[in-house]
PDB file of C-alpha atoms in Angstrom:
ATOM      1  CA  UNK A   1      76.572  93.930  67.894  1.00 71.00           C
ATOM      2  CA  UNK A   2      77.354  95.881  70.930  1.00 79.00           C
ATOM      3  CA  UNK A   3      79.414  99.371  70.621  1.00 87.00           C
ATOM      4  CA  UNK A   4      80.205 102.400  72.564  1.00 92.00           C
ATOM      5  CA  UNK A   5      80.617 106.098  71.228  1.00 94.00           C
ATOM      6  CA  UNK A   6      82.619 108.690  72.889  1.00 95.00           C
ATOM      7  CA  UNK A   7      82.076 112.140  72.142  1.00 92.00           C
ATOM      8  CA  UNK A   8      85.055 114.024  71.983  1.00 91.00           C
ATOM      9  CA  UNK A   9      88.243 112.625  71.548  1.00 93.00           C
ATOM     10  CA  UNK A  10      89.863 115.951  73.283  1.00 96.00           C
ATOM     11  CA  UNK A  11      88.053 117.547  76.410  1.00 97.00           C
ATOM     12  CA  UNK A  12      90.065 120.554  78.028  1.00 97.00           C
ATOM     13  CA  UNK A  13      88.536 122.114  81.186  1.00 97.00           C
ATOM     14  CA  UNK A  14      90.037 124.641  83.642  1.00 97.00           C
ATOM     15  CA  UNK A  15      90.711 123.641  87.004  1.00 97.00           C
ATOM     16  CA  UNK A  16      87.985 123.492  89.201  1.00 97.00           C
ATOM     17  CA  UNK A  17      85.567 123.452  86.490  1.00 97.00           C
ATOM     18  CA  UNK A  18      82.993 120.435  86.214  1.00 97.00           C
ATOM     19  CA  UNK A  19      84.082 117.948  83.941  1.00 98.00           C
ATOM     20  CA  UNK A  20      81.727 115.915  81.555  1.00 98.00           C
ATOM     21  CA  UNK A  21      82.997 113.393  79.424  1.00 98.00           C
ATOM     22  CA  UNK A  22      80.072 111.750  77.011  1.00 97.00           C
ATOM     23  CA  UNK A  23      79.502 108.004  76.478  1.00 96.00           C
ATOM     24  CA  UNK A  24      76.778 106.823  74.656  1.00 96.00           C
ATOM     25  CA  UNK A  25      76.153 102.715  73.827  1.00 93.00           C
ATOM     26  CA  UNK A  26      74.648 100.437  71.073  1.00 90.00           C
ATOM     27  CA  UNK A  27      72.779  97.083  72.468  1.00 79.00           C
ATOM     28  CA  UNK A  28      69.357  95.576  72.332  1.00 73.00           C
ATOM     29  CA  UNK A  29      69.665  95.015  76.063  1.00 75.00           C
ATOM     30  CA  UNK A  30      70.923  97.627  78.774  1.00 76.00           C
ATOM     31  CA  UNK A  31      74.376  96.330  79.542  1.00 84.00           C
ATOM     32  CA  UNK A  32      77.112  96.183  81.915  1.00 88.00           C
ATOM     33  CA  UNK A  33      79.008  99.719  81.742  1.00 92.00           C
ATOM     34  CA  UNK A  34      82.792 100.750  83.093  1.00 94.00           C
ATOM     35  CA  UNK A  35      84.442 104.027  82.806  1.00 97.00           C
ATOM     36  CA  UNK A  36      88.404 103.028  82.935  1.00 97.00           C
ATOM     37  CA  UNK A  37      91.036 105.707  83.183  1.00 97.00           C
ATOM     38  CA  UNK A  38      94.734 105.522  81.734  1.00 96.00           C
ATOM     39  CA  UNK A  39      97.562 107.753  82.676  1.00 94.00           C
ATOM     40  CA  UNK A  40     100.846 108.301  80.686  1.00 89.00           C
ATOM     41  CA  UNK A  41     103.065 105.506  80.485  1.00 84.00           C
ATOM     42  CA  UNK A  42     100.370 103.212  82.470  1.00 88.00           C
ATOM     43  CA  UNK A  43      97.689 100.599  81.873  1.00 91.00           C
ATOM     44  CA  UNK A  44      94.212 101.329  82.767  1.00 94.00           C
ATOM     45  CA  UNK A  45      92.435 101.610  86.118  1.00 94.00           C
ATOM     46  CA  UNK A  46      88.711 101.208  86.361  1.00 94.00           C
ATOM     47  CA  UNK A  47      86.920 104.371  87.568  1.00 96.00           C
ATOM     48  CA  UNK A  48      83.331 102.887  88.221  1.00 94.00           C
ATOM     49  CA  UNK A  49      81.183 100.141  86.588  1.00 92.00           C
ATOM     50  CA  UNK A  50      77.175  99.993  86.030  1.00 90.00           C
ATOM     51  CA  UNK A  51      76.014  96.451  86.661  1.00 83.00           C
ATOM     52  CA  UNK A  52      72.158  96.960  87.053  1.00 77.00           C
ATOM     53  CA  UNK A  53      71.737  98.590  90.767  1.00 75.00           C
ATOM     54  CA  UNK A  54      71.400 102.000  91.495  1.00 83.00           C
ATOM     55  CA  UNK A  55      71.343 103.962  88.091  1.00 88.00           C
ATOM     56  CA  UNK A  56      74.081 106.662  89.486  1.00 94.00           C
ATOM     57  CA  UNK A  57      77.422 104.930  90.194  1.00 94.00           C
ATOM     58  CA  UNK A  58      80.232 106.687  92.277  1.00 94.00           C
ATOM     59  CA  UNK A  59      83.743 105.743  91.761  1.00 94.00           C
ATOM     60  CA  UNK A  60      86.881 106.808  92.872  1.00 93.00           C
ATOM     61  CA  UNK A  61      88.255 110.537  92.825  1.00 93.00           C
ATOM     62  CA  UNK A  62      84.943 111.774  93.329  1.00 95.00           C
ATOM     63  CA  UNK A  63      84.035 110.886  89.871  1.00 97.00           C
ATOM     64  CA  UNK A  64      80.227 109.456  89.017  1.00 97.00           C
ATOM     65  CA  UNK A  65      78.105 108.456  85.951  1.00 97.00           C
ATOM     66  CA  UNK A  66      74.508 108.053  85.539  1.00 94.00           C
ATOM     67  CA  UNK A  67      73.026 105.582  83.337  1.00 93.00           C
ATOM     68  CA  UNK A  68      70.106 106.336  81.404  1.00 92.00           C
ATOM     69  CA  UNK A  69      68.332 103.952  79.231  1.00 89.00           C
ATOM     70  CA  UNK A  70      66.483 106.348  77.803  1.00 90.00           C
ATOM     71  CA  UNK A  71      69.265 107.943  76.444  1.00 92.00           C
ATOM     72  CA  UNK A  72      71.243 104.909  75.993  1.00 92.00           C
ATOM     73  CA  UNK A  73      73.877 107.038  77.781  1.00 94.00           C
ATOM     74  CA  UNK A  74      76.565 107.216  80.265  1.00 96.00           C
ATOM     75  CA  UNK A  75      77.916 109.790  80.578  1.00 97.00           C
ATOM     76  CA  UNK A  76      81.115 110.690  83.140  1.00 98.00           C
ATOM     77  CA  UNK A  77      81.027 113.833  85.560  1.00 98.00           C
ATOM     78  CA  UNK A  78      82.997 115.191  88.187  1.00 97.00           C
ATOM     79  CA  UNK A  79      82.581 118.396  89.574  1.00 97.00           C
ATOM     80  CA  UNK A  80      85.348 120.185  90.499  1.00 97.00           C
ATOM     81  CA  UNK A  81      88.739 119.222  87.755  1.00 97.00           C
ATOM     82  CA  UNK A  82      91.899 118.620  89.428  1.00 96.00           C
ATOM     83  CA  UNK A  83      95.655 118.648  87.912  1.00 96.00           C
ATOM     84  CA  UNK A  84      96.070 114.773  88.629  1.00 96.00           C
ATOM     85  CA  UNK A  85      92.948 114.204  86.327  1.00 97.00           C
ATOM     86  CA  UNK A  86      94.923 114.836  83.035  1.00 97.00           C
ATOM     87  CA  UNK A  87      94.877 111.166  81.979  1.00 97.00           C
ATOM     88  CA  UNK A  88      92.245 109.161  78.850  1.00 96.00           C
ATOM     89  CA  UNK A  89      89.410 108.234  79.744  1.00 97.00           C
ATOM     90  CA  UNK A  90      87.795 104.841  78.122  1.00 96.00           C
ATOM     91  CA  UNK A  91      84.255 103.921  78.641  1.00 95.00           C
ATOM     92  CA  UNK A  92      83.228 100.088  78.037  1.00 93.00           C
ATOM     93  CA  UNK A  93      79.974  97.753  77.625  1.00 90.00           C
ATOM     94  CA  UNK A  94      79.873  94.254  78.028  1.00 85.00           C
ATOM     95  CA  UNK A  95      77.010  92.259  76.950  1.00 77.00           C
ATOM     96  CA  UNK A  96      75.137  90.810  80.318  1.00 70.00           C
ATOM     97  CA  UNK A  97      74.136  87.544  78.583  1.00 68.00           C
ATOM     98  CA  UNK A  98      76.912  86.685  77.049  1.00 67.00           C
ATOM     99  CA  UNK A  99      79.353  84.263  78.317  1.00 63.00           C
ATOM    100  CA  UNK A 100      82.499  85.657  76.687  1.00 65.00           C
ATOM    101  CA  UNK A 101      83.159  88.300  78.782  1.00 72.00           C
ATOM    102  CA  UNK A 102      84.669  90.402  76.737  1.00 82.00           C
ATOM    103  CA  UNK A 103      84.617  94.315  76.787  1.00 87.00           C
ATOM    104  CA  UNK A 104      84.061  96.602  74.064  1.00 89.00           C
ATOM    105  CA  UNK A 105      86.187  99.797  74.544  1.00 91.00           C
ATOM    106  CA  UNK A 106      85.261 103.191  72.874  1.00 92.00           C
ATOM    107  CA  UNK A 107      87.980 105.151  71.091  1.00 92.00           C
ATOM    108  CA  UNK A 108      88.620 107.396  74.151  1.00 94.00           C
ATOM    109  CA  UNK A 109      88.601 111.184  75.198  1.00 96.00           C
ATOM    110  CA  UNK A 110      91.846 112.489  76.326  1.00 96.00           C
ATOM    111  CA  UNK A 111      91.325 115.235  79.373  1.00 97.00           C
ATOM    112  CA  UNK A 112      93.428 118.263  80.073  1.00 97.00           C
ATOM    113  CA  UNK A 113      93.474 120.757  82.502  1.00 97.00           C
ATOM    114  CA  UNK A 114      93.865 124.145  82.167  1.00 96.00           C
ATOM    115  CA  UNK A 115      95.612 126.098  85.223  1.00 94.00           C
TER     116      UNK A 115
ATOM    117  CA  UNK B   1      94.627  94.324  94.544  1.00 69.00           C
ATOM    118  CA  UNK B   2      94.891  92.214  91.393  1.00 68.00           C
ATOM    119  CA  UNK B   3      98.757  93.038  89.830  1.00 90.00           C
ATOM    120  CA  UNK B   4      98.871  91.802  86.620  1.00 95.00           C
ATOM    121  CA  UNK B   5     102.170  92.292  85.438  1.00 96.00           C
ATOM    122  CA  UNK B   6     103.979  92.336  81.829  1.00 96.00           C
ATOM    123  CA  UNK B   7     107.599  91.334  81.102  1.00 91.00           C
ATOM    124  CA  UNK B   8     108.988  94.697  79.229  1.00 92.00           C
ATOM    125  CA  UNK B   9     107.711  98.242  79.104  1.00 94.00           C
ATOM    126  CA  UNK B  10     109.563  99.100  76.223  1.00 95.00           C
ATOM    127  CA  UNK B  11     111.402  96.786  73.599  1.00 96.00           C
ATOM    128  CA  UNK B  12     112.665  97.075  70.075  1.00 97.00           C
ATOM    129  CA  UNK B  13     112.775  94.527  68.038  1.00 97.00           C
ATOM    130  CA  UNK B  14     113.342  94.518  64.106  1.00 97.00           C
ATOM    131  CA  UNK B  15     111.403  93.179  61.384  1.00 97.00           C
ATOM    132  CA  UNK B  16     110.856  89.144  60.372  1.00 97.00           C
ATOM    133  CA  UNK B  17     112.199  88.376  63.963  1.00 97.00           C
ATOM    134  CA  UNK B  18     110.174  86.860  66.494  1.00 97.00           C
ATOM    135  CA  UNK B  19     109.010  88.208  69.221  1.00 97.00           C
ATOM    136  CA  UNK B  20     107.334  87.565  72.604  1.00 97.00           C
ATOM    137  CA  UNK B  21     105.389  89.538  75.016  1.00 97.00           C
ATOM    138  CA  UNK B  22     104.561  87.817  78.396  1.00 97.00           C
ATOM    139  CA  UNK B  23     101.737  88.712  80.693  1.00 97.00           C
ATOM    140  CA  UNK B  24     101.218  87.222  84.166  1.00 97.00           C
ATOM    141  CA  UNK B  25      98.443  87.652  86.845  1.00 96.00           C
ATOM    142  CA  UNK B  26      98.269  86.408  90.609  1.00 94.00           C
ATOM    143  CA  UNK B  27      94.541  86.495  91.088  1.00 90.00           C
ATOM    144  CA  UNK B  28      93.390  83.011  89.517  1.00 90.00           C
ATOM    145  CA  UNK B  29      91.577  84.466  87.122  1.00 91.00           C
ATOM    146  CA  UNK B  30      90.227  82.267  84.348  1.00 91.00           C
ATOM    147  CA  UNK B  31      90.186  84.777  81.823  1.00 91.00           C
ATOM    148  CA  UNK B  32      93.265  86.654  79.832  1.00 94.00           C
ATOM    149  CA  UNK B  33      93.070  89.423  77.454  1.00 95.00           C
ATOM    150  CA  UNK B  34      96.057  91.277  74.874  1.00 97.00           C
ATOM    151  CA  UNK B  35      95.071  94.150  73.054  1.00 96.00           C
ATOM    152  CA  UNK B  36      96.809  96.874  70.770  1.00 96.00           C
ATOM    153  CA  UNK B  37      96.210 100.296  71.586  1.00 94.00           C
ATOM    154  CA  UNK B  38      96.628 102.855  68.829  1.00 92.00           C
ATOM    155  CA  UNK B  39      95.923 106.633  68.924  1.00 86.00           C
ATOM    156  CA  UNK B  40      92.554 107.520  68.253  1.00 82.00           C
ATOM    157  CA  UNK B  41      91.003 103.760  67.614  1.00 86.00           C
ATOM    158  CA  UNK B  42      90.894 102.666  71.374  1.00 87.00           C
ATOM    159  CA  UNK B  43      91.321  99.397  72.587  1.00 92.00           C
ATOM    160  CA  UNK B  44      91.375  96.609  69.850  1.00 93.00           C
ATOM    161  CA  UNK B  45      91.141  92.963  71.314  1.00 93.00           C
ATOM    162  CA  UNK B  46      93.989  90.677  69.630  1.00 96.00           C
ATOM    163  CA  UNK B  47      93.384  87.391  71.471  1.00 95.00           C
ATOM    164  CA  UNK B  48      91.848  85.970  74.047  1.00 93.00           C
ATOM    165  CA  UNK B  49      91.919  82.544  76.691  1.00 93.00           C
ATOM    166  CA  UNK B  50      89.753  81.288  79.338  1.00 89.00           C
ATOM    167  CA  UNK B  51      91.367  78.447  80.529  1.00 89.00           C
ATOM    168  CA  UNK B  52      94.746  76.886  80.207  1.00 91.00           C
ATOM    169  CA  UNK B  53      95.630  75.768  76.588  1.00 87.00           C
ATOM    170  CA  UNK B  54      92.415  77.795  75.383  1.00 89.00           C
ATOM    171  CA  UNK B  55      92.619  80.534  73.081  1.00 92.00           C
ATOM    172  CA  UNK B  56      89.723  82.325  71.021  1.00 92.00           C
ATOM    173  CA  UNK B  57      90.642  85.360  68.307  1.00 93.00           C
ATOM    174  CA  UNK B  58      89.451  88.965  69.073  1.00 92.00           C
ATOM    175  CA  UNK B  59      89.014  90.918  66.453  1.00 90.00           C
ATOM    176  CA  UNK B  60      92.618  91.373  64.939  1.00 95.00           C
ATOM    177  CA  UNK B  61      94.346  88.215  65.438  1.00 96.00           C
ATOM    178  CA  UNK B  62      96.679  88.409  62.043  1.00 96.00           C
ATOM    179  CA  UNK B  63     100.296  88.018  62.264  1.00 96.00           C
ATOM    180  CA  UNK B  64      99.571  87.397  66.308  1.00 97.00           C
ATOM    181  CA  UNK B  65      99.299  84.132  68.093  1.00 97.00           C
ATOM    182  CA  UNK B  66      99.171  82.916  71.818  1.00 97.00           C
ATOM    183  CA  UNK B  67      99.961  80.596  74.329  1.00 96.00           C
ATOM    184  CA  UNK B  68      98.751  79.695  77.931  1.00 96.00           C
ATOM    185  CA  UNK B  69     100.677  76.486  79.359  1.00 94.00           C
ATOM    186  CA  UNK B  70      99.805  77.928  83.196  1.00 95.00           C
ATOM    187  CA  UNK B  71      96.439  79.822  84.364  1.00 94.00           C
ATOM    188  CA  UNK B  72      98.341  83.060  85.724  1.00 95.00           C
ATOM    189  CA  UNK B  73     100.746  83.567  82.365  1.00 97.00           C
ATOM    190  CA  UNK B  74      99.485  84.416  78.730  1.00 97.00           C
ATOM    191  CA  UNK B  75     101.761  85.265  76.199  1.00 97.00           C
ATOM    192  CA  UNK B  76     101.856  86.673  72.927  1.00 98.00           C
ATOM    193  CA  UNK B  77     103.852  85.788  69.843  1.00 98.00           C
ATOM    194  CA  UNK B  78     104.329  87.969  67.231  1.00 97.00           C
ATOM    195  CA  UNK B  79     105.344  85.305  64.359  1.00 94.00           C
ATOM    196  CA  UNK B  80     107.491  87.636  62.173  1.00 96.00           C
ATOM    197  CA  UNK B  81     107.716  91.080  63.005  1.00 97.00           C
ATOM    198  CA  UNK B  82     106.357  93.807  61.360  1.00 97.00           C
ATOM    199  CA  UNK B  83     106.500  97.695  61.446  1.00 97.00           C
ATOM    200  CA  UNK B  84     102.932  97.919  61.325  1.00 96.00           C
ATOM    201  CA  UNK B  85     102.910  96.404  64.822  1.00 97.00           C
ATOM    202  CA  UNK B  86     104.852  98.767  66.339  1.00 97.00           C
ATOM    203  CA  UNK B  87     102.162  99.963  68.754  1.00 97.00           C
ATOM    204  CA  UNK B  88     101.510  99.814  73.091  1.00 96.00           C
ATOM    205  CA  UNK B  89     100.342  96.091  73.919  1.00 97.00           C
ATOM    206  CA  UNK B  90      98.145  95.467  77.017  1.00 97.00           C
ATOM    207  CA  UNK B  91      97.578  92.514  78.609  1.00 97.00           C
ATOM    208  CA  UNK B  92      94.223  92.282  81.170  1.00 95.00           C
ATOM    209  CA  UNK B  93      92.641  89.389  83.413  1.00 94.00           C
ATOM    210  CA  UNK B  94      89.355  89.433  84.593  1.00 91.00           C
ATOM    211  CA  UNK B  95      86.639  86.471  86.681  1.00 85.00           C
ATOM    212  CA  UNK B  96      85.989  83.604  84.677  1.00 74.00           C
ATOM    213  CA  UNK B  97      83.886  83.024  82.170  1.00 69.00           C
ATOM    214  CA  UNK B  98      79.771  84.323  81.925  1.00 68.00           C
ATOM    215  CA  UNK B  99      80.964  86.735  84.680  1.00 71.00           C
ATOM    216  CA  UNK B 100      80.391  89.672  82.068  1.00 72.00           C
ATOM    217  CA  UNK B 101      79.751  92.111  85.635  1.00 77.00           C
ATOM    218  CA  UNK B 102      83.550  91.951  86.511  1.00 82.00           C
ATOM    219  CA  UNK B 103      85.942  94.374  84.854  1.00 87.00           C
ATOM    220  CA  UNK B 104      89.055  93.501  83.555  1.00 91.00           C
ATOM    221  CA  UNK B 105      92.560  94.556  85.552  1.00 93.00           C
ATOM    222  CA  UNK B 106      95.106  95.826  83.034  1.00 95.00           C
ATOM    223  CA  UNK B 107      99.004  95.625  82.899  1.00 95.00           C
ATOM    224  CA  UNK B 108     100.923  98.835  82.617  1.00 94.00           C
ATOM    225  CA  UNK B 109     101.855  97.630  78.930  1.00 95.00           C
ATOM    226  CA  UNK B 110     104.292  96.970  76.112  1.00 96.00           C
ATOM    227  CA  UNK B 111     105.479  99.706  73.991  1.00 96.00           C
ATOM    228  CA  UNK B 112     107.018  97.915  71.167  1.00 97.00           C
ATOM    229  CA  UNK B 113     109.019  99.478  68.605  1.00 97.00           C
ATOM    230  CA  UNK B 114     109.341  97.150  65.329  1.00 97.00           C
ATOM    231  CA  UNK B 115     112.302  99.013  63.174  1.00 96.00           C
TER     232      UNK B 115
END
């Protein structure tokens, strides 16, 4: 059975600092991968999604994640922290050859910011 | 964009009463989604449908049920309230079916209060 791992359920960073939230997966094949992000009081937005292209996927707000098979990882980086990214963070796998199309969500890293 | 949109953001019901949650979407999309989100466990998937009168349980589907008469509304029923489902519910919609590469588009959620 497919699952996802996040490390660190609390990340705190100062502004301007990089941030790097960890994600790591369980499957016998490499699957699809989304990094979703959920402010107070709101639903969640996806940030990116790995679907088998290019291994290092940009999203929006200048955030990125590179997949590694190797590491069965994928991990979420942006470089410079902002206020307005103060939010949970979710990463997901779905199963590629499956046809329920259903997403497994990991437990989810809250991020603050420091000033 | 895809607006999925639920009925309350906040309601408070009391126990043994009945109680229903509506979700709609105006994308087409085949597929509908209601989780519970708890602190610290994620996303848990209640239900799920991927076509009109279809329904398939997630992983905690006690004391929940569903219905989808029309493609763009899924609801859920909550058959007699309890306080152990007081928790934030959050409907999503996503592609149809095998189209595991698509993410899912999330209301802004539920918070229901069971006293």
């Amino acid at each position: 059975a497919q699952s996802v791992t996040q490390l660190g359920s609390h990340v705190s960073v100062s502004e301007g600092a990089l941030v790097l939230l960890r994600c790591n997966y369980s499957s016998s094949v490499p699957p699809y991968l989304f990094w979703y992000v959920q402010y107070p009081n709101q639903g969640l937005q996806l940030l990116l999604k790995y679907t088998s292209a290019a291994t290092l996927v940009k999203g929006i707000n200048d955030f990125e994640a590179e997949f590694k098979k190797s590491e069965t990882s994928f991990h979420l980086t942006k470089p410079s922290a902002h206020m307005s990214d103060a939010a949970e963070y979710f990463c997901a796998v779905s199963d590629k050859y499956s046809s329920a199309s259903k997403i497994i969500f990991g437990s989810g890293t809250r991020l603050s910011i420091r000033p | 964009d895809v607006k999925v949109t639920q009925s309350s953001r906040y309601l408070v019901k009391r126990t043994g009463e009945k109680v229903f949650l509506e979700c709609v979407q105006d994308m087409d999309h085949e597929n509908m989604f209601w989780y519970r989100q708890d602190p610290g466990l994620g996303l848990r998937l209640i239900y799920f449908s991927y076509d009109v009168k279809m329904k398939e349980k997630g992983d905690i589907p006690e004391g929940y049920s569903v219905s989808r008469e029309k493609k763009e509304r899924f609801s859920l029923i909550l058959e007699s309230a309890s306080t152990n489902q007081t928790s934030m519910y959050l409907c999503a919609s996503s592609w149809g079916r095998g189209f595991s590469n698509q993410p899912q588009h999330f209301g802004d959620g539920t918070r229901l209060s069971i006293l």
